[in-house]
């Protein structure tokens, strides 16, 4: 079993910044991605960003490109999401997840952390 614990959410003003953290514990994997997703009230969960753990290759949703940065600390088994220039529409519960290459889907999820951006 893998446990993912998010932290760093909070209430901020539009234009401010937050950094989210996701710490992983438990079993280790050889080839995997860690991703960030978010879900706002009344909306489907949407992809935000992901990082390929081995290579560091990143990908972002169009809505956050240029504002958010995903990064990792291999020694700490932790992935970060630096969120700058936050907008009200970024308000959501942010969750991290793991996708193993041999599985092909995100099947480990954290509990989520609330990000609220006031305008």
C-alpha atoms as a printed R data frame, in Angstrom:
    type eleno elety resid chain resno       x      y       z
1   ATOM     1    CA   UNK     A     1   0.000  0.000   0.000
2   ATOM     2    CA   UNK     A     2   1.084  3.557  -0.772
3   ATOM     3    CA   UNK     A     3  -0.002  6.483   1.333
4   ATOM     4    CA   UNK     A     4  -0.100 10.002  -0.062
5   ATOM     5    CA   UNK     A     5  -0.558 12.987   2.222
6   ATOM     6    CA   UNK     A     6  -1.114 16.471   0.835
7   ATOM     7    CA   UNK     A     7  -0.471 19.673   2.719
8   ATOM     8    CA   UNK     A     8  -0.075 23.381   2.102
9   ATOM     9    CA   UNK     A     9  -3.573 24.408   1.139
10  ATOM    10    CA   UNK     A    10  -5.243 27.460   2.546
11  ATOM    11    CA   UNK     A    11  -7.086 30.689   1.913
12  ATOM    12    CA   UNK     A    12  -5.342 33.314  -0.197
13  ATOM    13    CA   UNK     A    13  -6.151 36.376  -2.256
14  ATOM    14    CA   UNK     A    14  -6.138 36.418  -6.033
15  ATOM    15    CA   UNK     A    15  -2.615 37.021  -7.262
16  ATOM    16    CA   UNK     A    16  -1.015 35.304  -4.283
17  ATOM    17    CA   UNK     A    17   1.007 32.100  -4.199
18  ATOM    18    CA   UNK     A    18   0.851 28.749  -2.447
19  ATOM    19    CA   UNK     A    19   3.025 25.673  -2.464
20  ATOM    20    CA   UNK     A    20   1.391 22.305  -2.035
21  ATOM    21    CA   UNK     A    21   3.284 19.228  -0.903
22  ATOM    22    CA   UNK     A    22   2.502 15.557  -1.330
23  ATOM    23    CA   UNK     A    23   4.519 13.113   0.730
24  ATOM    24    CA   UNK     A    24   4.500  9.458  -0.281
25  ATOM    25    CA   UNK     A    25   5.199  6.528   1.980
26  ATOM    26    CA   UNK     A    26   4.955  2.769   1.770
27  ATOM    27    CA   UNK     A    27   5.981  0.651  -1.195
28  ATOM    28    CA   UNK     A    28   8.327  1.965  -3.834
29  ATOM    29    CA   UNK     A    29   7.955  1.815  -7.615
30  ATOM    30    CA   UNK     A    30  10.376  1.622 -10.505
31  ATOM    31    CA   UNK     A    31   8.649  3.720 -13.158
32  ATOM    32    CA   UNK     A    32   5.824  6.023 -12.232
33  ATOM    33    CA   UNK     A    33   4.312  9.461 -12.503
34  ATOM    34    CA   UNK     A    34   3.026 11.626  -9.732
35  ATOM    35    CA   UNK     A    35   0.246 13.984 -10.619
36  ATOM    36    CA   UNK     A    36  -1.855 16.760  -9.191
37  ATOM    37    CA   UNK     A    37  -5.580 16.936  -9.771
38  ATOM    38    CA   UNK     A    38  -8.262 19.283  -8.539
39  ATOM    39    CA   UNK     A    39 -11.991 19.246  -8.112
40  ATOM    40    CA   UNK     A    40 -14.187 22.270  -7.580
41  ATOM    41    CA   UNK     A    41 -17.768 22.052  -6.302
42  ATOM    42    CA   UNK     A    42 -20.122 20.895  -9.029
43  ATOM    43    CA   UNK     A    43 -17.290 20.062 -11.420
44  ATOM    44    CA   UNK     A    44 -15.460 16.951 -12.535
45  ATOM    45    CA   UNK     A    45 -12.004 16.240 -11.257
46  ATOM    46    CA   UNK     A    46  -9.468 17.703 -13.647
47  ATOM    47    CA   UNK     A    47  -5.822 17.109 -14.350
48  ATOM    48    CA   UNK     A    48  -3.479 19.875 -13.235
49  ATOM    49    CA   UNK     A    49   0.100 18.656 -13.630
50  ATOM    50    CA   UNK     A    50   2.266 15.563 -13.538
51  ATOM    51    CA   UNK     A    51   5.921 14.681 -13.292
52  ATOM    52    CA   UNK     A    52   7.668 11.550 -14.521
53  ATOM    53    CA   UNK     A    53   9.671 10.536 -11.517
54  ATOM    54    CA   UNK     A    54  12.674  9.068 -13.281
55  ATOM    55    CA   UNK     A    55  13.221 11.767 -15.889
56  ATOM    56    CA   UNK     A    56  11.609 14.799 -14.292
57  ATOM    57    CA   UNK     A    57   9.569 15.427 -17.426
58  ATOM    58    CA   UNK     A    58   6.539 17.564 -16.653
59  ATOM    59    CA   UNK     A    59   3.176 18.266 -18.200
60  ATOM    60    CA   UNK     A    60   0.524 20.830 -17.341
61  ATOM    61    CA   UNK     A    61  -3.062 21.614 -18.025
62  ATOM    62    CA   UNK     A    62  -3.466 24.630 -20.285
63  ATOM    63    CA   UNK     A    63  -5.296 26.470 -17.531
64  ATOM    64    CA   UNK     A    64  -2.230 26.508 -15.273
65  ATOM    65    CA   UNK     A    65   0.663 26.727 -17.735
66  ATOM    66    CA   UNK     A    66   2.986 29.562 -16.857
67  ATOM    67    CA   UNK     A    67   1.575 29.862 -13.356
68  ATOM    68    CA   UNK     A    68   2.061 26.461 -11.714
69  ATOM    69    CA   UNK     A    69   5.241 24.421 -11.416
70  ATOM    70    CA   UNK     A    70   5.450 20.779 -10.392
71  ATOM    71    CA   UNK     A    71   8.686 19.476  -8.930
72  ATOM    72    CA   UNK     A    72   9.982 16.582  -6.890
73  ATOM    73    CA   UNK     A    73  12.402 15.803  -4.108
74  ATOM    74    CA   UNK     A    74  13.552 12.245  -4.721
75  ATOM    75    CA   UNK     A    75  15.167 11.838  -1.319
76  ATOM    76    CA   UNK     A    76  11.967 12.825   0.443
77  ATOM    77    CA   UNK     A    77   9.574 11.041  -1.922
78  ATOM    78    CA   UNK     A    78   7.707 14.300  -2.122
79  ATOM    79    CA   UNK     A    79   6.142 16.156  -5.009
80  ATOM    80    CA   UNK     A    80   5.367 19.866  -4.905
81  ATOM    81    CA   UNK     A    81   3.024 22.145  -6.735
82  ATOM    82    CA   UNK     A    82   4.091 25.768  -6.708
83  ATOM    83    CA   UNK     A    83   1.067 27.875  -7.559
84  ATOM    84    CA   UNK     A    84   1.610 31.499  -8.502
85  ATOM    85    CA   UNK     A    85  -0.743 34.205  -9.705
86  ATOM    86    CA   UNK     A    86  -3.668 32.358  -8.232
87  ATOM    87    CA   UNK     A    87  -7.135 33.058  -9.561
88  ATOM    88    CA   UNK     A    88 -10.547 32.532  -8.049
89  ATOM    89    CA   UNK     A    89 -11.138 29.731 -10.531
90  ATOM    90    CA   UNK     A    90  -8.220 27.824  -8.996
91  ATOM    91    CA   UNK     A    91 -10.358 27.235  -5.917
92  ATOM    92    CA   UNK     A    92 -10.693 23.478  -5.476
93  ATOM    93    CA   UNK     A    93  -9.638 20.473  -3.489
94  ATOM    94    CA   UNK     A    94  -6.208 19.491  -4.766
95  ATOM    95    CA   UNK     A    95  -5.180 15.844  -4.656
96  ATOM    96    CA   UNK     A    96  -2.006 14.045  -5.606
97  ATOM    97    CA   UNK     A    97  -1.906 10.627  -7.205
98  ATOM    98    CA   UNK     A    98   0.491  7.963  -8.458
99  ATOM    99    CA   UNK     A    99   0.405  6.299 -11.868
100 ATOM   100    CA   UNK     A   100   2.564  3.253 -12.393
101 ATOM   101    CA   UNK     A   101   3.739  2.646 -15.941
102 ATOM   102    CA   UNK     A   102   2.715 -0.996 -15.908
103 ATOM   103    CA   UNK     A   103  -0.745 -0.130 -14.611
104 ATOM   104    CA   UNK     A   104  -1.474  2.879 -16.778
105 ATOM   105    CA   UNK     A   105  -3.888  4.615 -14.440
106 ATOM   106    CA   UNK     A   106  -3.723  6.691 -11.295
107 ATOM   107    CA   UNK     A   107  -4.690  4.201  -8.617
108 ATOM   108    CA   UNK     A   108  -3.193  5.721  -5.484
109 ATOM   109    CA   UNK     A   109  -4.715  8.957  -4.227
110 ATOM   110    CA   UNK     A   110  -4.248 11.296  -1.320
111 ATOM   111    CA   UNK     A   111  -7.061 12.762   0.712
112 ATOM   112    CA   UNK     A   112  -6.775 16.231  -0.776
113 ATOM   113    CA   UNK     A   113  -6.080 19.713   0.507
114 ATOM   114    CA   UNK     A   114  -8.386 22.695   0.104
115 ATOM   115    CA   UNK     A   115  -7.222 25.742  -1.815
116 ATOM   116    CA   UNK     A   116  -9.490 28.760  -1.680
117 ATOM   117    CA   UNK     A   117  -8.703 31.905  -3.658
118 ATOM   118    CA   UNK     A   118 -10.734 34.996  -2.892
119 ATOM   119    CA   UNK     A   119 -11.150 37.833  -5.362
